[in-house]
Amino acid sequence: MRQLGMRRASLSASLKIGDRRGCCRTPEEEEVYIPFAQDSLVKQWSSMQNVMDRNQEKSKTPIQRNKYLLNINVGGKLFQISYKVAARYPVTRLGKLAIYTDPMKKLQLCDDYSVQKNEYFFDRDPSIFHYIFHFYCSGVLWVMDEMCPSNFVEEIEYWGIHLKYSQRCCRILLEEKQDELSEYLKIQKELEAELEPLDAAEQFEGKFLGRFRKMIWNLIENPYSSVAAKIIAVLSSFFVLISIVGMTLSTVEEMKHKTGKIWMEQLEMICAIFFTSEYLMRLISSSSFKNFLRAAFNAVDLVAILPFYIQILFENLDEGDTLYHEELHKVENVSKLGKVLKLIKLMRIFRILKLARHSTGLRAFGFTMRQCYQQVCCLFLFIAMGVFTFSALMHSVEHDVPGTNFTSIPDAWWWAAVSLSTVGYGDTVPDTVLGRMVAFACISFGIILNGMPISILYNKFSDYYAKLKAHENETSHSLKLSRRIRLKERVLHKLSECCRADPRYHH
């Protein structure tokens, strides 16, 4: 009987006589105080059930979170912050989550919500949220040096926190890192644009004679595409060097008498024909005529071939003037035409710039000059200031000395420029003690001036050269792999055709 009484008492163990709170409790409180209310209102009783099962079921009930704390699950890590603290910043995401009463608005602020655990889930970086959590606790936003600036700015924008809550030192650090990152990305973009022709083979798809133009383009623009393309690149560099050597030797009197003018003209004609054919092949294979005209290397190619044809045109005009016009003013025009012709012939020296198309070092040097133009212009400004200052000082000190070369300030410019460059030809020297002191100051200023930009330019040149070389090596390696794959596919295709043609494989 005692056992039966205990079993009957277990049916209403959580109910007390005179306790009316059970009638007005919320569903959550019912789950805590009445263990069997989770499944059904009336629990089935078994005679074999132990009286202590009630305590076992009570231990299985979920732990209720504190209703005064906001449970935030960020990337699998749980953070708890009070509603009162989060509500201090109502503009932020957690502040809105704390003050909103509409459940739909709260769900729009988070990625997911767990009803059982009363947790708001956010699929964000938990390592950065540590600093967001610290901001709500202390009111100060800390920025660590090891953080990625773009990722950190993206995270604080997501959580609705302004950078003004951080300390001034942290803001300066973050702005410096942002500037460095933006400058790095800008340089990377320009380096990719510098090597863009190596990746432009897809632009010929759907164009007129696309396959033929693509084949010519690979031969001319991409020396890593095939052996024939490498041979053409070597020939182009060879003709550039031959042209420069021929132009140099044509000014030597002994070479003029030994070889004659005809041999030099024939060499120039052969080089001009090769450069013209190379330029026309680039023009035909170009996917965009506008981009072709805008390219700097194509402008160099045009300058390399124009002097030859302008020289032919002027020589024909020269012959016409001497045959049909013998007046004095016509002869003067012919002499002026000859001076213009000499100037045009001098333009052939720019052919050496064609080597930059096949030289990584020259391309890196040109890219360095474009990136460091501000430092270079600043250097020339300092040189000009030094030349004007020290030439004026030297003239004021030395102009009374008999037989001096510093008769005027412009006459002292050459001395000041040579002294600032620390070359010191010695063709013009001061004679007085004050003049030598001015010369010493000029040379000292030149040493300091020349030492400043050299390290900056060298470091940037080394960096750009390494990046260009790495990109070229990567491109050549990928092209070699693609050629091997195509070769294997051809071999397998031929083997399959042979197997199909052999009657022994049909049985």
Short mmCIF file of C-alpha atoms in Angstrom, two decimals:
data_model
loop_
_atom_site.label_atom_id
_atom_site.label_comp_id
_atom_site.label_asym_id
_atom_site.label_seq_id
_atom_site.Cartn_x
_atom_site.Cartn_y
_atom_site.Cartn_z
CA MET A 1 0.00 0.00 0.00
CA ARG A 2 2.83 2.38 0.74
CA GLN A 3 4.34 1.64 -2.67
CA LEU A 4 1.01 2.26 -4.38
CA GLY A 5 0.61 5.55 -2.55
CA MET A 6 4.02 6.67 -3.71
CA ARG A 7 3.15 5.74 -7.31
CA ARG A 8 -0.10 7.71 -7.14
CA ALA A 9 1.71 10.67 -5.70
CA SER A 10 4.16 10.61 -8.62
CA LEU A 11 1.35 11.42 -11.06
CA SER A 12 1.01 14.90 -9.59
CA ALA A 13 4.35 15.43 -7.99
CA SER A 14 4.79 18.97 -9.23
CA LEU A 15 1.28 20.12 -8.20
CA LYS A 16 0.69 21.65 -4.80
CA ILE A 17 -2.60 22.28 -3.09
CA GLY A 18 -3.37 25.97 -2.84
CA ASP A 19 -0.69 26.91 -5.40
CA ARG A 20 -2.38 28.92 -8.16
CA ARG A 21 0.78 29.89 -9.99
CA GLY A 22 0.58 26.77 -12.09
CA CYS A 23 -2.58 28.07 -13.75
CA CYS A 24 -1.05 31.29 -15.00
CA ARG A 25 2.50 30.18 -15.92
CA THR A 26 3.93 30.71 -19.38
CA PRO A 27 4.66 27.71 -21.66
CA GLU A 28 8.37 28.03 -20.93
CA GLU A 29 7.70 27.88 -17.18
CA GLU A 30 5.44 24.88 -17.71
CA GLU A 31 8.38 23.06 -19.33
CA VAL A 32 10.52 23.72 -16.27
CA TYR A 33 7.99 22.90 -13.54
CA ILE A 34 6.06 20.09 -15.30
CA PRO A 35 8.50 17.67 -16.93
CA PHE A 36 5.86 15.64 -18.82
CA ALA A 37 4.31 18.75 -20.37
CA GLN A 38 6.80 18.58 -23.22
CA ASP A 39 5.17 15.52 -24.83
CA SER A 40 1.54 15.47 -23.71
CA LEU A 41 -0.67 16.78 -20.99
CA VAL A 42 -1.33 13.30 -19.52
CA LYS A 43 1.55 10.91 -19.20
CA GLN A 44 0.99 7.14 -19.55
CA TRP A 45 1.84 5.31 -16.37
CA SER A 46 3.32 1.84 -16.20
CA SER A 47 3.26 -0.34 -13.15
CA MET A 48 6.89 -1.32 -13.76
CA GLN A 49 8.03 2.30 -13.82
CA ASN A 50 10.23 3.39 -10.98
CA VAL A 51 9.23 6.28 -8.84
CA MET A 52 12.63 7.95 -9.49
CA ASP A 53 11.95 8.27 -13.27
CA ARG A 54 10.51 11.69 -12.55
CA ASN A 55 13.92 12.97 -11.46
CA GLN A 56 15.59 11.42 -14.52
CA GLU A 57 13.17 13.17 -16.89
CA LYS A 58 13.64 16.40 -15.01
CA SER A 59 17.39 16.26 -15.67
CA LYS A 60 16.74 15.95 -19.44
CA THR A 61 14.99 19.32 -19.73
CA PRO A 62 16.96 22.00 -21.69
CA ILE A 63 18.85 24.59 -19.71
CA GLN A 64 17.05 27.92 -19.93
CA ARG A 65 19.21 30.92 -20.97
CA ASN A 66 19.20 34.06 -18.93
CA LYS A 67 16.49 36.30 -20.32
CA TYR A 68 18.57 39.43 -19.58
CA LEU A 69 21.46 38.32 -21.81
CA LEU A 70 21.67 38.45 -25.59
CA ASN A 71 23.10 35.15 -26.87
CA ILE A 72 25.21 35.74 -29.99
CA ASN A 73 26.68 32.82 -31.94
CA VAL A 74 29.35 34.12 -34.34
CA GLY A 75 30.92 31.45 -36.53
CA GLY A 76 30.32 28.75 -33.91
CA LYS A 77 31.58 30.75 -30.89
CA LEU A 78 29.08 31.90 -28.29
CA PHE A 79 29.12 35.43 -26.89
CA GLN A 80 26.76 36.80 -24.26
CA ILE A 81 26.04 40.48 -23.83
CA SER A 82 23.31 42.12 -21.81
CA TYR A 83 20.44 43.86 -23.54
CA LYS A 84 21.18 47.01 -21.60
CA VAL A 85 24.79 47.21 -22.81
CA ALA A 86 23.88 46.50 -26.44
CA ALA A 87 21.11 49.11 -26.34
CA ARG A 88 23.66 51.84 -25.61
CA TYR A 89 24.49 51.86 -29.32
CA PRO A 90 21.08 51.67 -31.01
CA VAL A 91 22.49 52.36 -34.48
CA THR A 92 24.61 49.20 -34.46
CA ARG A 93 23.34 45.76 -35.45
CA LEU A 94 23.39 44.33 -31.93
CA GLY A 95 21.82 47.53 -30.59
CA LYS A 96 18.90 47.12 -32.97
CA LEU A 97 18.67 43.46 -31.99
CA ALA A 98 18.37 44.50 -28.34
CA ILE A 99 15.74 47.23 -28.76
CA TYR A 100 13.55 45.66 -31.44
CA THR A 101 10.41 43.89 -30.23
CA ASP A 102 9.17 42.63 -33.58
CA PRO A 103 10.51 39.06 -34.16
CA MET A 104 10.52 39.53 -37.95
CA LYS A 105 12.80 42.56 -37.70
CA LYS A 106 15.13 40.61 -35.44
CA LEU A 107 15.30 37.74 -37.92
CA GLN A 108 16.28 40.19 -40.65
CA LEU A 109 19.29 41.27 -38.61
CA CYS A 110 20.77 37.79 -38.14
CA ASP A 111 21.47 34.79 -40.37
CA ASP A 112 19.62 32.25 -38.24
CA TYR A 113 17.87 31.88 -34.89
CA SER A 114 17.66 28.90 -32.53
CA VAL A 115 14.39 28.87 -30.58
CA GLN A 116 15.51 26.09 -28.26
CA LYS A 117 18.79 27.79 -27.28
CA ASN A 118 17.55 31.35 -27.80
CA GLU A 119 20.67 32.13 -29.87
CA TYR A 120 21.13 34.51 -32.78
CA PHE A 121 23.52 33.06 -35.32
CA PHE A 122 25.81 35.22 -37.50
CA ASP A 123 27.99 33.71 -40.22
CA ARG A 124 30.91 36.11 -39.67
CA ASP A 125 34.54 35.97 -38.58
CA PRO A 126 34.68 35.19 -34.83
CA SER A 127 38.28 36.39 -34.48
CA ILE A 128 37.34 39.94 -35.45
CA PHE A 129 34.13 39.81 -33.42
CA HIS A 130 36.28 39.60 -30.28
CA TYR A 131 37.17 43.26 -30.87
CA ILE A 132 33.52 44.08 -31.63
CA PHE A 133 32.51 42.43 -28.35
CA HIS A 134 35.24 44.37 -26.54
CA PHE A 135 33.84 47.58 -28.03
CA TYR A 136 30.41 46.95 -26.46
CA CYS A 137 32.04 46.23 -23.10
CA SER A 138 34.51 49.14 -23.02
CA GLY A 139 33.23 51.60 -25.61
CA VAL A 140 36.60 51.62 -27.45
CA LEU A 141 37.27 49.89 -30.78
CA TRP A 142 40.77 48.42 -30.94
CA VAL A 143 42.61 47.83 -34.23
CA MET A 144 45.38 45.24 -34.20
CA ASP A 145 48.36 45.37 -36.52
CA GLU A 146 47.94 41.81 -37.80
CA MET A 147 44.43 42.44 -39.12
CA CYS A 148 43.68 42.80 -42.81
CA PRO A 149 42.43 46.39 -43.20
CA SER A 150 39.85 45.64 -45.89
CA ASN A 151 38.45 42.67 -43.94
CA PHE A 152 38.30 44.68 -40.71
CA VAL A 153 36.52 47.61 -42.38
CA GLU A 154 34.05 45.21 -43.97
CA GLU A 155 33.30 43.61 -40.60
CA ILE A 156 32.76 46.85 -38.69
CA GLU A 157 30.51 48.11 -41.49
CA TYR A 158 28.46 44.92 -41.18
CA TRP A 159 28.06 45.35 -37.43
CA GLY A 160 27.25 49.04 -37.91
CA ILE A 161 30.18 50.38 -35.88
CA HIS A 162 31.90 53.57 -36.97
CA LEU A 163 35.66 53.97 -36.97
CA LYS A 164 35.32 57.11 -34.84
CA TYR A 165 34.99 54.89 -31.75
CA SER A 166 38.63 53.80 -32.11
CA GLN A 167 41.66 55.61 -30.73
CA ARG A 168 43.57 58.06 -32.91
CA CYS A 169 46.66 55.84 -33.01
CA CYS A 170 44.54 52.93 -34.23
CA ARG A 171 42.93 55.07 -36.93
CA ILE A 172 46.32 56.26 -38.16
CA LEU A 173 47.60 52.67 -38.27
CA LEU A 174 44.54 51.48 -40.17
CA GLU A 175 44.68 54.35 -42.68
CA GLU A 176 48.36 53.69 -43.35
CA LYS A 177 47.69 50.01 -43.98
CA GLN A 178 44.76 50.90 -46.24
CA ASP A 179 46.97 53.24 -48.27
CA GLU A 180 49.65 50.56 -48.58
CA LEU A 181 47.09 47.99 -49.67
CA SER A 182 45.48 50.30 -52.24
CA GLU A 183 48.90 51.21 -53.64
CA TYR A 184 49.85 47.54 -53.85
CA LEU A 185 46.61 46.64 -55.64
CA LYS A 186 47.08 49.56 -58.03
CA ILE A 187 50.60 48.42 -58.91
CA GLN A 188 49.42 44.83 -59.35
CA LYS A 189 46.70 46.01 -61.73
CA GLU A 190 49.17 48.05 -63.76
CA LEU A 191 51.62 45.14 -63.87
CA GLU A 192 48.86 42.90 -65.21
CA ALA A 193 48.06 45.57 -67.80
CA GLU A 194 51.76 45.65 -68.71
CA LEU A 195 51.59 41.91 -69.47
CA GLU A 196 48.06 41.97 -70.87
CA PRO A 197 49.04 41.02 -74.48
CA LEU A 198 50.19 37.62 -73.20
CA ASP A 199 46.63 36.83 -72.07
CA ALA A 200 44.63 38.31 -74.97
CA ALA A 201 44.40 35.23 -77.20
CA GLU A 202 40.69 34.77 -76.40
CA GLN A 203 39.81 38.08 -78.08
CA PHE A 204 40.04 36.53 -81.56
CA GLU A 205 37.06 34.24 -81.07
CA GLY A 206 34.25 35.13 -83.44
CA LYS A 207 36.37 37.63 -85.40
CA PHE A 208 37.03 37.66 -89.14
CA LEU A 209 39.82 35.14 -89.88
CA GLY A 210 40.12 34.64 -86.15
CA ARG A 211 42.25 31.50 -86.21
CA PHE A 212 44.64 32.91 -88.81
CA ARG A 213 45.03 36.23 -86.96
CA LYS A 214 45.48 34.40 -83.67
CA MET A 215 48.26 32.30 -85.19
CA ILE A 216 50.06 35.42 -86.47
CA TRP A 217 49.51 37.15 -83.15
CA ASN A 218 51.13 34.26 -81.26
CA LEU A 219 54.11 34.34 -83.61
CA ILE A 220 54.67 38.08 -83.22
CA GLU A 221 53.50 38.93 -79.70
CA ASN A 222 53.94 35.73 -77.71
CA PRO A 223 57.46 34.32 -77.99
CA TYR A 224 56.64 31.51 -75.52
CA SER A 225 53.91 30.03 -77.72
CA SER A 226 56.17 28.06 -80.08
CA VAL A 227 59.72 27.63 -81.35
CA ALA A 228 58.93 29.71 -84.45
CA ALA A 229 57.77 32.58 -82.23
CA LYS A 230 61.07 32.46 -80.32
CA ILE A 231 63.00 32.55 -83.60
CA ILE A 232 61.05 35.62 -84.74
CA ALA A 233 61.73 37.36 -81.42
CA VAL A 234 65.46 36.63 -81.74
CA LEU A 235 65.45 37.89 -85.35
CA SER A 236 63.71 41.09 -84.29
CA SER A 237 66.34 41.79 -81.63
CA PHE A 238 69.11 40.88 -84.08
CA PHE A 239 67.88 43.33 -86.73
CA VAL A 240 67.57 46.08 -84.12
CA LEU A 241 71.19 45.60 -83.07
CA ILE A 242 72.38 45.40 -86.70
CA SER A 243 70.53 48.61 -87.52
CA ILE A 244 72.06 50.47 -84.57
CA VAL A 245 75.56 49.18 -85.37
CA GLY A 246 75.16 50.16 -89.05
CA MET A 247 73.98 53.65 -88.15
CA THR A 248 76.94 54.04 -85.78
CA LEU A 249 79.54 52.84 -88.27
CA SER A 250 78.12 55.07 -91.01
CA THR A 251 79.48 58.10 -89.13
CA VAL A 252 83.07 56.77 -89.12
CA GLU A 253 85.13 58.18 -92.01
CA GLU A 254 87.30 55.06 -92.39
CA MET A 255 84.23 52.85 -92.72
CA LYS A 256 82.77 55.15 -95.35
CA HIS A 257 85.83 54.73 -97.56
CA LYS A 258 86.12 50.95 -97.02
CA THR A 259 82.51 49.89 -97.38
CA GLY A 260 81.01 52.75 -99.34
CA LYS A 261 77.65 54.42 -99.04
CA ILE A 262 75.80 51.79 -101.08
CA TRP A 263 76.48 49.02 -98.57
CA MET A 264 75.14 51.11 -95.70
CA GLU A 265 72.02 52.01 -97.68
CA GLN A 266 71.38 48.35 -98.52
CA LEU A 267 71.72 47.36 -94.87
CA GLU A 268 69.31 50.12 -93.87
CA MET A 269 66.85 49.01 -96.55
CA ILE A 270 66.92 45.37 -95.37
CA CYS A 271 66.32 46.39 -91.75
CA ALA A 272 63.51 48.77 -92.75
CA ILE A 273 61.79 46.04 -94.79
CA PHE A 274 61.92 43.64 -91.85
CA PHE A 275 60.58 46.25 -89.41
CA THR A 276 57.82 47.23 -91.85
CA SER A 277 56.69 43.64 -92.34
CA GLU A 278 56.75 43.10 -88.58
CA TYR A 279 54.64 46.23 -88.01
CA LEU A 280 52.10 45.22 -90.68
CA MET A 281 51.79 41.73 -89.21
CA ARG A 282 51.08 43.23 -85.80
CA LEU A 283 48.51 45.55 -87.35
CA ILE A 284 46.74 42.71 -89.20
CA SER A 285 46.69 40.39 -86.19
CA SER A 286 45.48 43.06 -83.76
CA SER A 287 42.03 42.39 -82.30
CA SER A 288 41.34 46.11 -81.80
CA PHE A 289 42.67 48.87 -84.04
CA LYS A 290 42.21 51.54 -81.35
CA ASN A 291 44.15 49.56 -78.77
CA PHE A 292 46.86 48.96 -81.35
CA LEU A 293 47.34 52.69 -81.92
CA ARG A 294 47.33 53.42 -78.19
CA ALA A 295 50.05 50.89 -77.37
CA ALA A 296 53.43 52.48 -76.63
CA PHE A 297 55.45 49.67 -78.21
CA ASN A 298 53.57 50.04 -81.50
CA ALA A 299 54.36 53.77 -81.51
CA VAL A 300 58.04 52.86 -81.08
CA ASP A 301 57.78 50.47 -84.04
CA LEU A 302 56.26 53.22 -86.17
CA VAL A 303 59.03 55.66 -85.22
CA ALA A 304 61.57 52.98 -86.14
CA ILE A 305 60.36 52.66 -89.75
CA LEU A 306 59.22 56.23 -90.54
CA PRO A 307 62.74 57.75 -90.97
CA PHE A 308 63.54 55.39 -93.85
CA TYR A 309 60.46 56.32 -95.89
CA ILE A 310 60.71 60.02 -95.05
CA GLN A 311 64.34 59.93 -96.17
CA ILE A 312 63.31 58.43 -99.52
CA LEU A 313 60.63 61.08 -99.93
CA PHE A 314 62.99 63.96 -99.12
CA GLU A 315 65.71 62.62 -101.41
CA ASN A 316 63.24 62.57 -104.30
CA LEU A 317 62.24 66.15 -103.50
CA ASP A 318 65.90 67.09 -103.31
CA GLU A 319 66.57 65.68 -106.78
CA GLY A 320 63.53 67.43 -108.20
CA ASP A 321 64.60 70.79 -106.81
CA THR A 322 68.15 70.52 -108.16
CA LEU A 323 66.95 69.47 -111.64
CA TYR A 324 64.17 71.97 -112.25
CA HIS A 325 64.96 74.90 -109.93
CA GLU A 326 68.41 76.48 -109.98
CA GLU A 327 67.48 79.73 -108.23
CA LEU A 328 69.25 80.78 -105.05
CA HIS A 329 66.25 80.54 -102.77
CA LYS A 330 65.60 77.02 -104.03
CA VAL A 331 69.14 76.02 -103.13
CA GLU A 332 68.60 77.47 -99.65
CA ASN A 333 65.43 75.39 -99.33
CA VAL A 334 67.40 72.30 -100.36
CA SER A 335 70.00 72.99 -97.67
CA LYS A 336 67.24 73.36 -95.09
CA LEU A 337 65.75 70.12 -96.34
CA GLY A 338 69.10 68.42 -95.81
CA LYS A 339 69.17 69.53 -92.17
CA VAL A 340 65.69 68.15 -91.65
CA LEU A 341 66.80 64.92 -93.29
CA LYS A 342 69.74 64.60 -90.90
CA LEU A 343 67.39 65.09 -87.98
CA ILE A 344 65.06 62.40 -89.31
CA LYS A 345 67.98 60.01 -89.75
CA LEU A 346 68.85 60.59 -86.11
CA MET A 347 65.41 59.27 -85.15
CA ARG A 348 66.64 55.78 -86.05
CA ILE A 349 68.35 55.68 -82.67
CA PHE A 350 64.91 55.08 -81.13
CA ARG A 351 64.94 51.61 -82.67
CA ILE A 352 66.85 50.44 -79.64
CA LEU A 353 63.63 50.88 -77.67
CA LYS A 354 62.24 47.94 -79.65
CA LEU A 355 64.40 45.71 -77.46
CA ALA A 356 62.12 46.54 -74.54
CA ARG A 357 59.46 44.33 -76.13
CA HIS A 358 61.67 41.27 -75.55
CA SER A 359 63.60 42.44 -72.46
CA THR A 360 62.11 42.11 -69.00
CA GLY A 361 64.73 44.42 -67.52
CA LEU A 362 63.93 47.30 -69.88
CA ARG A 363 60.21 46.88 -69.28
CA ALA A 364 60.77 46.87 -65.53
CA PHE A 365 62.93 50.00 -65.85
CA GLY A 366 60.25 51.82 -67.84
CA PHE A 367 57.58 50.73 -65.37
CA THR A 368 59.74 51.95 -62.48
CA MET A 369 60.14 55.37 -64.11
CA ARG A 370 56.38 55.64 -64.59
CA GLN A 371 55.65 54.67 -61.00
CA CYS A 372 58.37 56.90 -59.51
CA TYR A 373 57.85 59.93 -61.73
CA GLN A 374 57.10 62.09 -58.69
CA GLN A 375 60.40 61.19 -57.03
CA VAL A 376 62.27 61.70 -60.31
CA CYS A 377 60.66 65.10 -60.90
CA CYS A 378 61.47 66.07 -57.33
CA LEU A 379 65.09 65.05 -57.91
CA PHE A 380 65.33 67.21 -61.05
CA LEU A 381 63.78 70.10 -59.13
CA PHE A 382 66.46 69.84 -56.43
CA ILE A 383 69.17 69.65 -59.10
CA ALA A 384 67.82 72.78 -60.79
CA MET A 385 67.70 74.61 -57.46
CA GLY A 386 71.30 73.60 -56.73
CA VAL A 387 72.51 74.62 -60.19
CA PHE A 388 70.92 78.08 -59.99
CA THR A 389 72.02 78.67 -56.38
CA PHE A 390 75.66 77.58 -56.63
CA SER A 391 76.21 79.10 -60.08
CA ALA A 392 75.02 82.46 -58.73
CA LEU A 393 77.30 82.14 -55.68
CA MET A 394 80.28 81.14 -57.81
CA HIS A 395 79.76 84.05 -60.21
CA SER A 396 79.52 86.54 -57.37
CA VAL A 397 82.81 85.24 -55.92
CA GLU A 398 84.86 84.65 -59.10
CA HIS A 399 83.68 87.26 -61.64
CA ASP A 400 86.40 89.79 -60.66
CA VAL A 401 89.26 87.30 -61.12
CA PRO A 402 91.25 87.98 -64.34
CA GLY A 403 90.81 85.27 -66.99
CA THR A 404 87.98 83.54 -65.12
CA ASN A 405 85.46 81.35 -66.91
CA PHE A 406 82.65 82.46 -64.60
CA THR A 407 81.88 85.61 -66.57
CA SER A 408 78.11 85.20 -66.11
CA ILE A 409 75.66 83.03 -64.23
CA PRO A 410 74.69 81.00 -67.36
CA ASP A 411 78.40 80.32 -67.96
CA ALA A 412 78.58 78.86 -64.43
CA TRP A 413 75.63 76.51 -65.00
CA TRP A 414 77.82 73.85 -66.62
CA TRP A 415 80.26 73.90 -63.70
CA ALA A 416 77.41 73.67 -61.16
CA ALA A 417 75.74 70.76 -62.99
CA VAL A 418 79.01 68.81 -63.27
CA SER A 419 79.84 69.44 -59.61
CA LEU A 420 76.38 68.41 -58.40
CA SER A 421 76.67 65.13 -60.31
CA THR A 422 80.03 64.56 -58.51
CA VAL A 423 81.73 63.93 -61.86
CA GLY A 424 84.03 66.95 -61.87
CA TYR A 425 85.54 67.26 -65.36
CA GLY A 426 88.02 69.92 -64.24
CA ASP A 427 87.58 72.08 -67.33
CA THR A 428 86.33 74.96 -65.15
CA VAL A 429 87.75 75.44 -61.66
CA PRO A 430 87.60 78.28 -59.11
CA ASP A 431 90.75 80.23 -58.25
CA THR A 432 89.88 81.96 -54.98
CA VAL A 433 89.48 80.48 -51.52
CA LEU A 434 85.83 81.51 -51.33
CA GLY A 435 85.25 79.95 -54.72
CA ARG A 436 86.71 76.65 -53.56
CA MET A 437 84.52 76.76 -50.45
CA VAL A 438 81.47 77.26 -52.66
CA ALA A 439 82.65 74.35 -54.83
CA PHE A 440 83.02 72.14 -51.75
CA ALA A 441 79.49 73.02 -50.61
CA CYS A 442 78.16 72.29 -54.11
CA ILE A 443 79.85 68.87 -54.24
CA SER A 444 78.62 67.99 -50.72
CA PHE A 445 75.08 68.93 -51.66
CA GLY A 446 75.38 66.76 -54.77
CA ILE A 447 76.50 63.73 -52.74
CA ILE A 448 73.53 64.09 -50.39
CA LEU A 449 71.15 64.69 -53.28
CA ASN A 450 72.28 61.70 -55.33
CA GLY A 451 72.10 59.32 -52.39
CA MET A 452 68.44 59.88 -51.55
CA PRO A 453 66.49 58.46 -54.53
CA ILE A 454 68.89 55.70 -55.54
CA SER A 455 67.79 53.22 -52.87
CA ILE A 456 64.09 53.91 -53.51
CA LEU A 457 64.42 53.46 -57.27
CA TYR A 458 66.58 50.36 -56.92
CA ASN A 459 64.21 48.64 -54.47
CA LYS A 460 61.19 49.32 -56.64
CA PHE A 461 63.01 48.25 -59.79
CA SER A 462 64.04 44.96 -58.14
CA ASP A 463 60.48 44.36 -56.95
CA TYR A 464 58.90 45.08 -60.34
CA TYR A 465 61.51 43.04 -62.18
CA ALA A 466 60.92 40.03 -59.93
CA LYS A 467 57.14 40.25 -60.43
CA LEU A 468 57.41 40.60 -64.21
CA LYS A 469 59.87 37.73 -64.40
CA ALA A 470 57.68 35.50 -62.22
CA HIS A 471 54.65 36.23 -64.39
CA GLU A 472 56.60 35.46 -67.56
CA ASN A 473 57.92 32.19 -66.10
CA GLU A 474 54.42 31.20 -65.06
CA THR A 475 53.08 32.00 -68.52
CA SER A 476 55.83 30.06 -70.28
CA HIS A 477 55.31 27.07 -67.97
CA SER A 478 51.56 27.00 -68.61
CA LEU A 479 52.12 27.25 -72.37
CA LYS A 480 54.58 24.35 -72.24
CA LEU A 481 52.04 22.24 -70.37
CA SER A 482 49.31 23.11 -72.87
CA ARG A 483 51.60 22.15 -75.76
CA ARG A 484 52.36 18.80 -74.10
CA ILE A 485 48.66 18.16 -73.57
CA ARG A 486 47.88 18.97 -77.20
CA LEU A 487 50.71 16.70 -78.33
CA LYS A 488 49.40 13.82 -76.21
CA GLU A 489 45.90 14.35 -77.58
CA ARG A 490 47.20 14.23 -81.13
CA VAL A 491 49.18 11.05 -80.44
CA LEU A 492 46.16 9.38 -78.85
CA HIS A 493 43.97 10.49 -81.73
CA LYS A 494 46.41 9.03 -84.27
CA LEU A 495 46.65 5.77 -82.31
CA SER A 496 42.87 5.48 -82.18
CA GLU A 497 42.66 6.05 -85.93
CA CYS A 498 45.31 3.40 -86.53
CA CYS A 499 43.45 0.94 -84.32
CA ARG A 500 40.23 1.57 -86.20
CA ALA A 501 41.94 1.10 -89.56
CA ASP A 502 43.62 -2.17 -88.52
CA PRO A 503 41.22 -5.10 -89.33
CA ARG A 504 42.66 -7.21 -86.50
CA TYR A 505 40.93 -4.95 -83.93
CA HIS A 506 37.48 -5.39 -85.49
CA HIS A 507 37.17 -9.04 -84.43
#
